[in-house]
Amino acid sequence: MILVTGGAGFIGANFVLDWIGAVGEPVVNLDKLTYAGNLANLASLEGDARHAFVRGDISDRPLLAGLLAQHRPRAIVHFAAESHVDRSIHGPADFIETNVVGTFRLLEAARAHWSALGEPDKSAFRFLHVSTDEVYGSLGPDDPAFSETTAYAPNSPYSASKAGSDHLVRAYHHTYGLPTLVTNCSNNYGPFQFPEKLIPLMIVNALAGEPLPVYGDGQNVRDWLYVGDHCAAIRRVLERGRPGEVYNVGGAAEMKNIDLVRNLCATLDGLRPRASGTYAERITFVKDRPGHDRRYAIDAGKIRRELGWAPAETFETGLRRTVRWYLDHADWIAGVQSGEYRKWIERNYGAR
Ligand code: NAD
Ligand code: DAU
C-alpha cells in the first residue's frame, strides 16, 4: 500500500480517487482536515476497504511512527500543505509549520521507516514530494520557461515555505540516500478545488451574480494544467522516476489572467446563459496581491522525454469539464461556502 498525505484536499483527493480507480492498490490517507480538507471529496470511496482515512497532522511524530509501523507503505506521496498564496500573505505561520516543519517531521519518520527495511523493499521504497513551480520565482515576458535547473527564487511566504521543503527533500536524498522524487507543477484546476483559487472562485462568484475580482491589471500569466493530468504525472514519476530526481510538470497552456476569466465567462455563457447579458460584465479590477509574481511557465520536456508523460486535456477541454463539474455540484459548493470560507472572503476582498 501507499501512504498519501493531504488526500482530502483538491489535488490529493483527485489523486486518491484516480489511484484507486487506475491502480487499485490500497491507500492510507493522512489529512488534518484544515479548512481546505473535505471528506465530501472522498464520498465515493465510502465503504471501500482500499481507502483508510486517518485524521491527523504530518507534524505528529508518534502518529507518523505508528502509521508507518502498522501499514508498512512501499511509498509516501506527500501533498499535505498550506497551499494558498493570499493566505500566506495574511498569515505565514501555518505555512512554516506545515510546509517546512511538517515536511521535516515526515522526512524523519520516512527515514526511520526506510532505514529499517530489508531488501528488496528498501530499494523499492519511494518518498514523492509534490511541489510547485512557484519556487522558481517570476519570469519576464521573454524569459525561457522554468526547467529543473532554474535557480530557486521564491517570492511569497507560500513559495518560500515550499522551497524550504524541497531543499529538505533534496538533502535527505543527498545525505541519507532516502529514495526521494520531487515534482514541481504549474497551476492546477478541476473538480474539488476550493473556491479561494482563481478558477473556482470565478465560477462560484459568477453563478452567484457577484463581482469577478481580477488582481492588478490582469496581465499576470499562469501555465494551467488539468488536475487529472497532474495525477497521471505523479503516478508516472512514482512508477518510473529516478530517485533523487526532480520533474517539472506543466500543461503548456500559458494564459493571462484576464484572458482566462473572459474565456471562463464565455464558457459559462454557453453552458448556463444568464437571462440577459454576459457574465463578463461582472469583471472588476481590484487592488493587486502584494509581491504578485508576473509570469510562470513550465518546461515539461524532461518528464515527457524520460518518462513519456504528456497531458491528455487541452485547456479548452479541461476548462469545459471543470465548469460542468461545478454546475453539477451545487451541493458541494454550498458545503464549502459555509463557516471559515465566508470569513476568509471578508478578510481578503473586504479592503480591496
Ligand atoms: P489544498 O489546500 O486543496 O489541500 C491541502 C490538504 O492538506 C488539505 O486536505 C489539508 O487538510 C491538508 N493539510 C494541511 N495541513 C496539514 C497538516 N499539517 N497535516 C496533514 N494534512 C494537512 O492543496 P492542493 O491545491 O490540493 O495542493 C496539494 C499540494 O500540491 C500542495 O503541496 C501544493 O503545494 C502542491 N501544488 C498545488 C498546485 C495547485 O495549483 N493547487 C500546483 C502545484 C503544486
Ligand atoms: O503555480 C502553482 C501554484 O498555483 C500552486 O503552488 C498554488 O498552491 C496554487 O494556489 C496556485 O497559486 P496562484 O497564486 O497562481 O493561484 P491563485 O488561484 O491564487 O491565483 C491565480 C492567478 O489569479 C494569480 O495571478 C492571482 C490571480 N487572482 C487570484 C484570485 C484568487 C485574481 O486575479 N483574482 C482572484 O480573486
Tab-separated table of C-alpha atoms and ligand atoms in Angstrom:
chain	number	residue	atom	x	y	z
A	1	MET	CA	0.000	0.000	0.000
A	2	ILE	CA	0.923	3.663	-0.192
A	3	LEU	CA	0.615	6.486	2.336
A	4	VAL	CA	-0.833	9.718	0.953
A	5	THR	CA	-0.735	12.959	2.964
A	6	GLY	CA	-3.255	15.724	2.282
A	7	GLY	CA	-5.549	13.361	0.397
A	8	ALA	CA	-8.725	15.202	1.386
A	9	GLY	CA	-7.636	18.414	-0.367
A	10	PHE	CA	-8.036	19.338	-4.011
A	11	ILE	CA	-5.183	17.516	-5.768
A	12	GLY	CA	-4.782	14.859	-3.064
A	13	ALA	CA	-8.435	13.788	-3.312
A	14	ASN	CA	-8.271	13.678	-7.114
A	15	PHE	CA	-5.099	11.596	-6.777
A	16	VAL	CA	-6.628	9.126	-4.296
A	17	LEU	CA	-9.729	8.689	-6.481
A	18	ASP	CA	-7.648	8.225	-9.646
A	19	TRP	CA	-5.210	5.894	-7.852
A	20	ILE	CA	-7.904	3.587	-6.529
A	21	GLY	CA	-9.555	3.626	-9.959
A	22	ALA	CA	-6.427	3.180	-12.085
A	23	VAL	CA	-4.084	1.154	-9.836
A	24	GLY	CA	-6.386	-0.287	-7.179
A	25	GLU	CA	-3.634	-0.505	-4.561
A	26	PRO	CA	-4.766	0.384	-1.008
A	27	VAL	CA	-4.169	3.902	0.307
A	28	VAL	CA	-3.804	5.199	3.846
A	29	ASN	CA	-4.790	8.846	3.654
A	30	LEU	CA	-3.427	11.115	6.416
A	31	ASP	CA	-5.043	14.543	6.474
A	32	LYS	CA	-5.517	17.139	9.205
A	33	LEU	CA	-8.765	18.398	7.646
A	34	THR	CA	-7.919	22.090	7.730
A	35	TYR	CA	-10.404	24.472	6.055
A	36	ALA	CA	-9.112	23.025	2.728
A	37	GLY	CA	-9.615	19.359	3.593
A	38	ASN	CA	-13.059	17.994	2.807
A	39	LEU	CA	-14.184	14.398	3.264
A	40	ALA	CA	-17.042	15.052	0.837
A	41	ASN	CA	-14.334	14.888	-1.870
A	42	LEU	CA	-13.890	11.202	-0.997
A	43	ALA	CA	-17.549	10.295	-0.517
A	44	SER	CA	-17.483	7.887	-3.470
A	45	LEU	CA	-14.921	5.756	-1.583
A	46	GLU	CA	-17.157	5.220	1.435
A	47	GLY	CA	-17.097	1.539	2.401
A	48	ASP	CA	-14.172	0.824	0.036
A	49	ALA	CA	-11.633	-1.234	2.002
A	50	ARG	CA	-8.822	0.074	-0.233
A	51	HIS	CA	-9.109	3.532	1.344
A	52	ALA	CA	-8.320	4.113	5.030
A	53	PHE	CA	-8.704	7.705	6.203
A	54	VAL	CA	-6.763	8.940	9.249
A	55	ARG	CA	-7.351	12.414	10.592
A	56	GLY	CA	-4.030	13.787	11.838
A	57	ASP	CA	-1.135	16.189	11.422
A	58	ILE	CA	2.031	15.419	9.468
A	59	SER	CA	3.904	17.102	12.331
A	60	ASP	CA	2.701	14.473	14.824
A	61	ARG	CA	5.757	12.248	15.334
A	62	PRO	CA	4.142	9.388	17.311
A	63	LEU	CA	1.220	9.254	14.876
A	64	LEU	CA	3.574	9.027	11.891
A	65	ALA	CA	5.732	6.337	13.507
A	66	GLY	CA	2.625	4.323	14.395
A	67	LEU	CA	1.123	4.588	10.901
A	68	LEU	CA	4.353	3.561	9.187
A	69	ALA	CA	4.881	0.611	11.581
A	70	GLN	CA	1.290	-0.554	11.192
A	71	HIS	CA	0.865	-0.193	7.431
A	72	ARG	CA	4.459	-0.523	6.129
A	73	PRO	CA	3.788	1.516	2.962
A	74	ARG	CA	6.003	0.993	-0.085
A	75	ALA	CA	5.746	4.715	-0.857
A	76	ILE	CA	4.722	8.054	0.613
A	77	VAL	CA	3.093	10.630	-1.675
A	78	HIS	CA	3.213	13.965	0.115
A	79	PHE	CA	0.552	16.540	-0.830
A	80	ALA	CA	-0.277	17.974	2.610
A	81	ALA	CA	0.448	21.693	2.698
A	82	GLU	CA	-0.951	25.121	3.193
A	83	SER	CA	-1.378	25.994	-0.477
A	84	HIS	CA	-2.911	29.446	-0.962
A	85	VAL	CA	-0.594	32.400	-1.689
A	86	ASP	CA	-3.074	35.045	-0.449
A	87	ARG	CA	-3.482	33.234	2.876
A	88	SER	CA	0.325	33.062	3.226
A	89	ILE	CA	0.443	36.858	2.917
A	90	HIS	CA	-2.182	37.374	5.629
A	91	GLY	CA	-0.782	34.671	7.942
A	92	PRO	CA	2.515	32.954	7.084
A	93	ALA	CA	2.968	30.992	10.356
A	94	ASP	CA	0.849	27.978	9.362
A	95	PHE	CA	2.834	27.720	6.119
A	96	ILE	CA	6.100	27.380	8.008
A	97	GLU	CA	4.576	24.909	10.475
A	98	THR	CA	3.086	22.575	7.899
A	99	ASN	CA	5.165	23.056	4.767
A	100	VAL	CA	8.599	23.275	6.406
A	101	VAL	CA	8.358	21.695	9.879
A	102	GLY	CA	5.673	19.192	8.842
A	103	THR	CA	7.682	18.034	5.817
A	104	PHE	CA	10.768	17.742	8.026
A	105	ARG	CA	8.880	15.529	10.506
A	106	LEU	CA	7.517	13.404	7.686
A	107	LEU	CA	11.011	13.015	6.216
A	108	GLU	CA	12.364	11.971	9.607
A	109	ALA	CA	9.622	9.377	10.041
A	110	ALA	CA	10.149	8.143	6.476
A	111	ARG	CA	13.913	7.878	7.030
A	112	ALA	CA	13.471	5.796	10.195
A	113	HIS	CA	10.957	3.518	8.447
A	114	TRP	CA	13.075	3.144	5.299
A	115	SER	CA	16.353	2.556	7.195
A	116	ALA	CA	14.823	-0.438	8.963
A	117	LEU	CA	13.548	-2.085	5.761
A	118	GLY	CA	15.309	-5.125	4.356
A	119	GLU	CA	15.930	-5.647	0.657
A	120	PRO	CA	14.242	-5.587	-1.817
A	121	ASP	CA	11.741	-3.313	-0.007
A	122	LYS	CA	14.406	-0.767	0.879
A	123	SER	CA	15.490	-0.182	-2.729
A	124	ALA	CA	11.893	-0.109	-3.929
A	125	PHE	CA	10.718	2.482	-1.344
A	126	ARG	CA	9.888	5.993	-2.604
A	127	PHE	CA	9.163	9.365	-0.985
A	128	LEU	CA	7.421	11.565	-3.555
A	129	HIS	CA	7.192	15.241	-2.642
A	130	VAL	CA	4.561	17.234	-4.536
A	131	SER	CA	5.787	20.780	-5.065
A	132	THR	CA	5.159	23.838	-7.169
A	133	ASP	CA	6.624	25.934	-9.988
A	134	GLU	CA	6.350	28.989	-7.700
A	135	VAL	CA	9.697	28.083	-6.065
A	136	TYR	CA	11.425	29.376	-9.233
A	137	GLY	CA	10.055	32.909	-8.798
A	138	SER	CA	8.730	35.143	-11.549
A	139	LEU	CA	9.563	35.274	-15.296
A	140	GLY	CA	9.812	38.237	-17.643
A	141	PRO	CA	7.732	38.147	-20.847
A	142	ASP	CA	10.554	36.710	-22.985
A	143	ASP	CA	12.332	34.517	-20.427
A	144	PRO	CA	12.566	30.798	-21.150
A	145	ALA	CA	10.205	28.566	-19.153
A	146	PHE	CA	11.286	27.115	-15.786
A	147	SER	CA	13.377	23.964	-16.113
A	148	GLU	CA	14.577	21.631	-13.363
A	149	THR	CA	17.879	23.565	-13.239
A	150	THR	CA	16.352	27.045	-12.886
A	151	ALA	CA	17.666	28.710	-9.714
A	152	TYR	CA	15.206	28.958	-6.821
A	153	ALA	CA	13.862	32.481	-6.171
A	154	PRO	CA	10.613	32.162	-4.186
A	155	ASN	CA	8.751	35.437	-3.646
A	156	SER	CA	5.814	34.709	-1.312
A	157	PRO	CA	5.753	33.114	2.140
A	158	TYR	CA	3.954	30.183	0.472
A	159	SER	CA	6.580	29.643	-2.220
A	160	ALA	CA	9.419	30.205	0.261
A	161	SER	CA	7.965	27.529	2.545
A	162	LYS	CA	7.605	25.109	-0.383
A	163	ALA	CA	11.180	25.917	-1.461
A	164	GLY	CA	12.339	25.119	2.081
A	165	SER	CA	10.575	21.766	1.941
A	166	ASP	CA	12.082	20.998	-1.485
A	167	HIS	CA	15.564	21.680	-0.119
A	168	LEU	CA	14.954	19.362	2.829
A	169	VAL	CA	13.827	16.582	0.500
A	170	ARG	CA	16.907	17.122	-1.652
A	171	ALA	CA	19.150	16.981	1.423
A	172	TYR	CA	17.553	13.749	2.696
A	173	HIS	CA	18.420	12.098	-0.605
A	174	HIS	CA	21.903	13.555	-0.798
A	175	THR	CA	22.854	12.923	2.833
A	176	TYR	CA	20.928	9.802	3.841
A	177	GLY	CA	20.188	8.223	0.473
A	178	LEU	CA	16.407	8.333	1.032
A	179	PRO	CA	14.897	7.480	-2.398
A	180	THR	CA	13.092	10.760	-2.996
A	181	LEU	CA	11.284	12.166	-6.027
A	182	VAL	CA	10.167	15.796	-6.405
A	183	THR	CA	7.579	17.149	-8.830
A	184	ASN	CA	7.244	20.909	-9.432
A	185	CYS	CA	3.924	21.571	-11.092
A	186	SER	CA	2.157	24.593	-12.558
A	187	ASN	CA	-1.362	25.847	-11.693
A	188	ASN	CA	-3.925	23.058	-11.429
A	189	TYR	CA	-7.673	23.310	-11.959
A	190	GLY	CA	-10.522	20.797	-11.934
A	191	PRO	CA	-13.132	19.195	-9.642
A	192	PHE	CA	-12.955	19.707	-5.848
A	193	GLN	CA	-10.781	22.837	-5.976
A	194	PHE	CA	-11.567	25.090	-3.049
A	195	PRO	CA	-13.185	28.341	-4.260
A	196	GLU	CA	-10.415	30.571	-2.951
A	197	LYS	CA	-8.322	29.812	-6.075
A	198	LEU	CA	-8.873	31.721	-9.313
A	199	ILE	CA	-10.957	29.351	-11.463
A	200	PRO	CA	-13.429	28.008	-8.865
A	201	LEU	CA	-13.704	31.454	-7.239
A	202	MET	CA	-14.706	32.972	-10.582
A	203	ILE	CA	-17.220	30.181	-11.306
A	204	VAL	CA	-18.820	30.417	-7.870
A	205	ASN	CA	-18.984	34.228	-7.940
A	206	ALA	CA	-20.345	34.279	-11.498
A	207	LEU	CA	-23.145	31.862	-10.601
A	208	ALA	CA	-23.990	33.948	-7.520
A	209	GLY	CA	-24.096	37.183	-9.571
A	210	GLU	CA	-21.161	38.618	-7.600
A	211	PRO	CA	-18.186	40.637	-8.908
A	212	LEU	CA	-15.309	38.756	-10.569
A	213	PRO	CA	-12.232	40.286	-8.871
A	214	VAL	CA	-9.174	40.356	-11.145
A	215	TYR	CA	-5.990	41.426	-9.316
A	216	GLY	CA	-3.994	44.384	-10.663
A	217	ASP	CA	-4.036	44.788	-14.451
A	218	GLY	CA	-4.970	41.145	-15.107
A	219	GLN	CA	-1.840	40.657	-17.245
A	220	ASN	CA	-0.186	38.095	-14.919
A	221	VAL	CA	0.458	34.832	-16.705
A	222	ARG	CA	-0.047	31.309	-15.340
A	223	ASP	CA	0.515	27.927	-17.012
A	224	TRP	CA	-2.592	25.773	-16.458
A	225	LEU	CA	-2.839	22.004	-16.077
A	226	TYR	CA	-5.948	19.876	-15.591
A	227	VAL	CA	-5.687	18.097	-12.226
A	228	GLY	CA	-6.207	14.626	-13.739
A	229	ASP	CA	-3.100	15.172	-15.864
A	230	HIS	CA	-1.122	16.160	-12.771
A	231	CYS	CA	-2.283	12.968	-11.019
A	232	ALA	CA	-1.203	10.895	-14.035
A	233	ALA	CA	2.204	12.600	-13.950
A	234	ILE	CA	2.642	11.773	-10.267
A	235	ARG	CA	1.743	8.120	-10.901
A	236	ARG	CA	4.274	8.017	-13.726
A	237	VAL	CA	7.038	9.592	-11.624
A	238	LEU	CA	6.315	7.199	-8.766
A	239	GLU	CA	6.478	4.249	-11.123
A	240	ARG	CA	9.445	5.195	-13.302
A	241	GLY	CA	11.144	8.283	-11.850
A	242	ARG	CA	14.794	8.033	-10.842
A	243	PRO	CA	15.426	8.544	-7.092
A	244	GLY	CA	16.923	11.923	-6.315
A	245	GLU	CA	15.475	13.492	-9.467
A	246	VAL	CA	13.179	16.470	-9.919
A	247	TYR	CA	10.484	16.570	-12.621
A	248	ASN	CA	8.712	19.727	-13.773
A	249	VAL	CA	5.071	19.203	-14.720
A	250	GLY	CA	3.017	21.668	-16.771
A	251	GLY	CA	0.287	21.965	-19.349
A	252	ALA	CA	1.979	24.215	-21.937
A	253	ALA	CA	-1.107	26.420	-21.525
A	254	GLU	CA	0.194	29.875	-20.633
A	255	MET	CA	-2.531	32.469	-20.254
A	256	LYS	CA	-3.050	35.989	-18.946
A	257	ASN	CA	-5.490	36.022	-16.042
A	258	ILE	CA	-7.836	38.441	-17.788
A	259	ASP	CA	-7.972	36.236	-20.897
A	260	LEU	CA	-8.652	33.201	-18.735
A	261	VAL	CA	-11.501	34.936	-16.894
A	262	ARG	CA	-13.053	36.124	-20.173
A	263	ASN	CA	-12.746	32.605	-21.601
A	264	LEU	CA	-14.372	31.208	-18.446
A	265	CYS	CA	-17.239	33.709	-18.710
A	266	ALA	CA	-17.804	32.727	-22.356
A	267	THR	CA	-17.868	29.030	-21.351
A	268	LEU	CA	-20.439	29.803	-18.663
A	269	ASP	CA	-22.462	31.916	-21.125
A	270	GLY	CA	-22.671	28.799	-23.309
A	271	LEU	CA	-23.452	26.251	-20.574
A	272	ARG	CA	-25.602	28.308	-18.172
A	273	PRO	CA	-26.680	31.507	-20.005
A	274	ARG	CA	-27.812	34.459	-17.913
A	275	ALA	CA	-31.310	35.809	-18.522
A	276	SER	CA	-29.660	38.745	-20.284
A	277	GLY	CA	-26.074	39.872	-20.883
A	278	THR	CA	-22.801	38.051	-20.256
A	279	TYR	CA	-21.021	37.004	-17.072
A	280	ALA	CA	-18.031	39.092	-18.234
A	281	GLU	CA	-19.981	42.263	-17.274
A	282	ARG	CA	-19.128	41.413	-13.653
A	283	ILE	CA	-15.328	41.522	-14.161
A	284	THR	CA	-13.835	44.065	-11.720
A	285	PHE	CA	-10.177	45.043	-11.400
A	286	VAL	CA	-9.166	45.131	-7.716
A	287	LYS	CA	-6.035	46.025	-5.748
A	288	ASP	CA	-3.137	43.753	-6.623
A	289	ARG	CA	-1.703	40.945	-4.496
A	290	PRO	CA	1.493	42.200	-2.763
A	291	GLY	CA	4.594	40.737	-4.438
A	292	HIS	CA	2.417	39.248	-7.189
A	293	ASP	CA	4.558	37.061	-9.498
A	294	ARG	CA	4.145	38.237	-13.077
A	295	ARG	CA	4.608	35.085	-15.094
A	296	TYR	CA	5.073	31.335	-14.617
A	297	ALA	CA	5.830	28.913	-17.444
A	298	ILE	CA	6.970	25.310	-17.208
A	299	ASP	CA	9.286	23.394	-19.493
A	300	ALA	CA	7.960	19.841	-19.076
A	301	GLY	CA	10.460	18.381	-21.576
A	302	LYS	CA	12.237	16.157	-19.035
A	303	ILE	CA	9.168	14.238	-17.849
A	304	ARG	CA	7.990	13.919	-21.456
A	305	ARG	CA	11.334	12.646	-22.782
A	306	GLU	CA	12.353	10.447	-19.846
A	307	LEU	CA	9.010	9.138	-18.598
A	308	GLY	CA	6.735	9.546	-21.621
A	309	TRP	CA	4.177	11.728	-19.819
A	310	ALA	CA	2.101	14.355	-21.638
A	311	PRO	CA	-1.205	15.977	-20.673
A	312	ALA	CA	-4.349	14.398	-22.105
A	313	GLU	CA	-6.529	17.504	-21.750
A	314	THR	CA	-6.144	20.783	-23.605
A	315	PHE	CA	-7.060	23.908	-21.672
A	316	GLU	CA	-10.332	24.119	-23.627
A	317	THR	CA	-11.447	20.548	-22.838
A	318	GLY	CA	-10.238	20.730	-19.231
A	319	LEU	CA	-11.984	24.032	-18.584
A	320	ARG	CA	-15.262	22.751	-20.020
A	321	ARG	CA	-15.108	19.608	-17.870
A	322	THR	CA	-14.371	21.741	-14.832
A	323	VAL	CA	-17.188	24.224	-15.417
A	324	ARG	CA	-19.626	21.360	-15.992
A	325	TRP	CA	-18.476	19.723	-12.737
A	326	TYR	CA	-19.167	22.888	-10.720
A	327	LEU	CA	-22.534	23.342	-12.430
A	328	ASP	CA	-23.449	19.769	-11.487
A	329	HIS	CA	-22.239	20.051	-7.871
A	330	ALA	CA	-24.124	22.956	-6.315
A	331	ASP	CA	-24.373	20.894	-3.104
A	332	TRP	CA	-20.564	20.651	-2.869
A	333	ILE	CA	-20.236	24.418	-3.384
A	334	ALA	CA	-22.847	25.136	-0.706
A	335	GLY	CA	-20.993	22.839	1.701
A	336	VAL	CA	-17.662	24.629	1.391
A	337	GLN	CA	-19.190	28.101	1.393
A	338	SER	CA	-20.251	27.896	4.998
A	339	GLY	CA	-18.187	28.968	8.016
A	340	GLU	CA	-14.494	29.597	7.610
A	341	TYR	CA	-14.706	30.246	3.886
A	342	ARG	CA	-17.096	33.165	4.312
A	343	LYS	CA	-14.833	34.739	6.944
A	344	TRP	CA	-11.880	34.401	4.551
A	345	ILE	CA	-13.732	36.170	1.730
A	346	GLU	CA	-14.387	39.089	4.060
A	347	ARG	CA	-10.718	39.308	5.140
A	348	ASN	CA	-9.218	39.050	1.633
A	349	TYR	CA	-11.598	41.065	-0.509
A	350	GLY	CA	-13.169	43.442	2.057
A	351	ALA	CA	-10.385	46.052	1.761
A	352	ARG	CA	-9.562	45.679	-1.940
B	1	NAD	P1	-5.255	22.074	-0.747
B	1	NAD	O1	-5.052	23.285	0.092
B	1	NAD	O2	-6.509	21.936	-1.541
B	1	NAD	O3	-5.175	20.761	0.179
B	1	NAD	C1	-4.200	20.606	1.170
B	1	NAD	C2	-4.600	19.425	2.046
B	1	NAD	O4	-3.579	19.231	3.041
B	1	NAD	C3	-5.914	19.635	2.796
B	1	NAD	O5	-6.707	18.479	2.710
B	1	NAD	C4	-5.479	19.891	4.226
B	1	NAD	O6	-6.431	19.485	5.189
B	1	NAD	C5	-4.207	19.065	4.300
B	1	NAD	N1	-3.285	19.552	5.346
B	1	NAD	C6	-2.876	20.834	5.560
B	1	NAD	N2	-2.034	20.886	6.610
B	1	NAD	C7	-1.883	19.605	7.045
B	1	NAD	C8	-1.126	19.011	8.071
B	1	NAD	N3	-0.349	19.762	8.890
B	1	NAD	N4	-1.187	17.678	8.249
B	1	NAD	C9	-1.974	16.919	7.442
B	1	NAD	N5	-2.730	17.430	6.463
B	1	NAD	C10	-2.677	18.757	6.249
B	1	NAD	O7	-3.979	21.976	-1.670
B	1	NAD	P2	-3.826	21.471	-3.180
B	1	NAD	O8	-4.102	22.589	-4.090
B	1	NAD	O9	-4.541	20.194	-3.321
B	1	NAD	O10	-2.247	21.209	-3.224
B	1	NAD	C11	-1.711	19.968	-2.811
B	1	NAD	C12	-0.199	20.016	-2.948
B	1	NAD	O11	0.161	20.294	-4.295
B	1	NAD	C13	0.455	21.111	-2.100
B	1	NAD	O12	1.661	20.600	-1.578
B	1	NAD	C14	0.723	22.231	-3.091
B	1	NAD	O13	1.841	22.998	-2.707
B	1	NAD	C15	1.009	21.440	-4.358
B	1	NAD	N6	0.702	22.117	-5.626
B	1	NAD	C16	-0.521	22.701	-5.825
B	1	NAD	C17	-0.809	23.285	-7.062
B	1	NAD	C18	-2.156	23.914	-7.340
B	1	NAD	O14	-2.333	24.543	-8.382
B	1	NAD	N7	-3.162	23.768	-6.477
B	1	NAD	C19	0.149	23.276	-8.077
B	1	NAD	C20	1.393	22.693	-7.817
B	1	NAD	C21	1.647	22.105	-6.603
B	2	DAU	O1	1.745	27.668	-9.747
B	2	DAU	C1	1.311	26.678	-8.862
B	2	DAU	C2	0.547	27.322	-7.741
B	2	DAU	O2	-0.692	27.745	-8.285
B	2	DAU	C3	0.334	26.408	-6.549
B	2	DAU	O3	1.573	26.100	-5.969
B	2	DAU	C4	-0.563	27.071	-5.504
B	2	DAU	O4	-0.844	26.149	-4.464
B	2	DAU	C5	-1.844	27.488	-6.177
B	2	DAU	O5	-2.660	28.189	-5.254
B	2	DAU	C6	-1.568	28.372	-7.396
B	2	DAU	O6	-1.028	29.658	-6.987
B	2	DAU	P1	-1.520	31.026	-7.666
B	2	DAU	O7	-1.226	32.137	-6.751
B	2	DAU	O8	-1.009	31.130	-9.062
B	2	DAU	O9	-3.099	30.680	-7.748
B	2	DAU	P2	-4.414	31.560	-7.486
B	2	DAU	O10	-5.559	30.715	-7.983
B	2	DAU	O11	-4.475	32.092	-6.114
B	2	DAU	O12	-4.225	32.765	-8.484
B	2	DAU	C7	-4.021	32.567	-9.891
B	2	DAU	C8	-3.807	33.917	-10.512
B	2	DAU	O13	-5.051	34.663	-10.455
B	2	DAU	C9	-2.796	34.791	-9.786
B	2	DAU	O14	-2.077	35.543	-10.741
B	2	DAU	C10	-3.632	35.702	-8.906
B	2	DAU	C11	-4.901	35.880	-9.719
B	2	DAU	N1	-6.152	36.062	-8.943
B	2	DAU	C12	-6.453	35.188	-7.956
B	2	DAU	C13	-7.602	35.303	-7.211
B	2	DAU	C14	-7.917	34.342	-6.087
B	2	DAU	C15	-7.025	37.087	-9.270
B	2	DAU	O15	-6.766	37.873	-10.203
B	2	DAU	N2	-8.181	37.219	-8.544
B	2	DAU	C16	-8.508	36.387	-7.508
B	2	DAU	O16	-9.566	36.570	-6.871
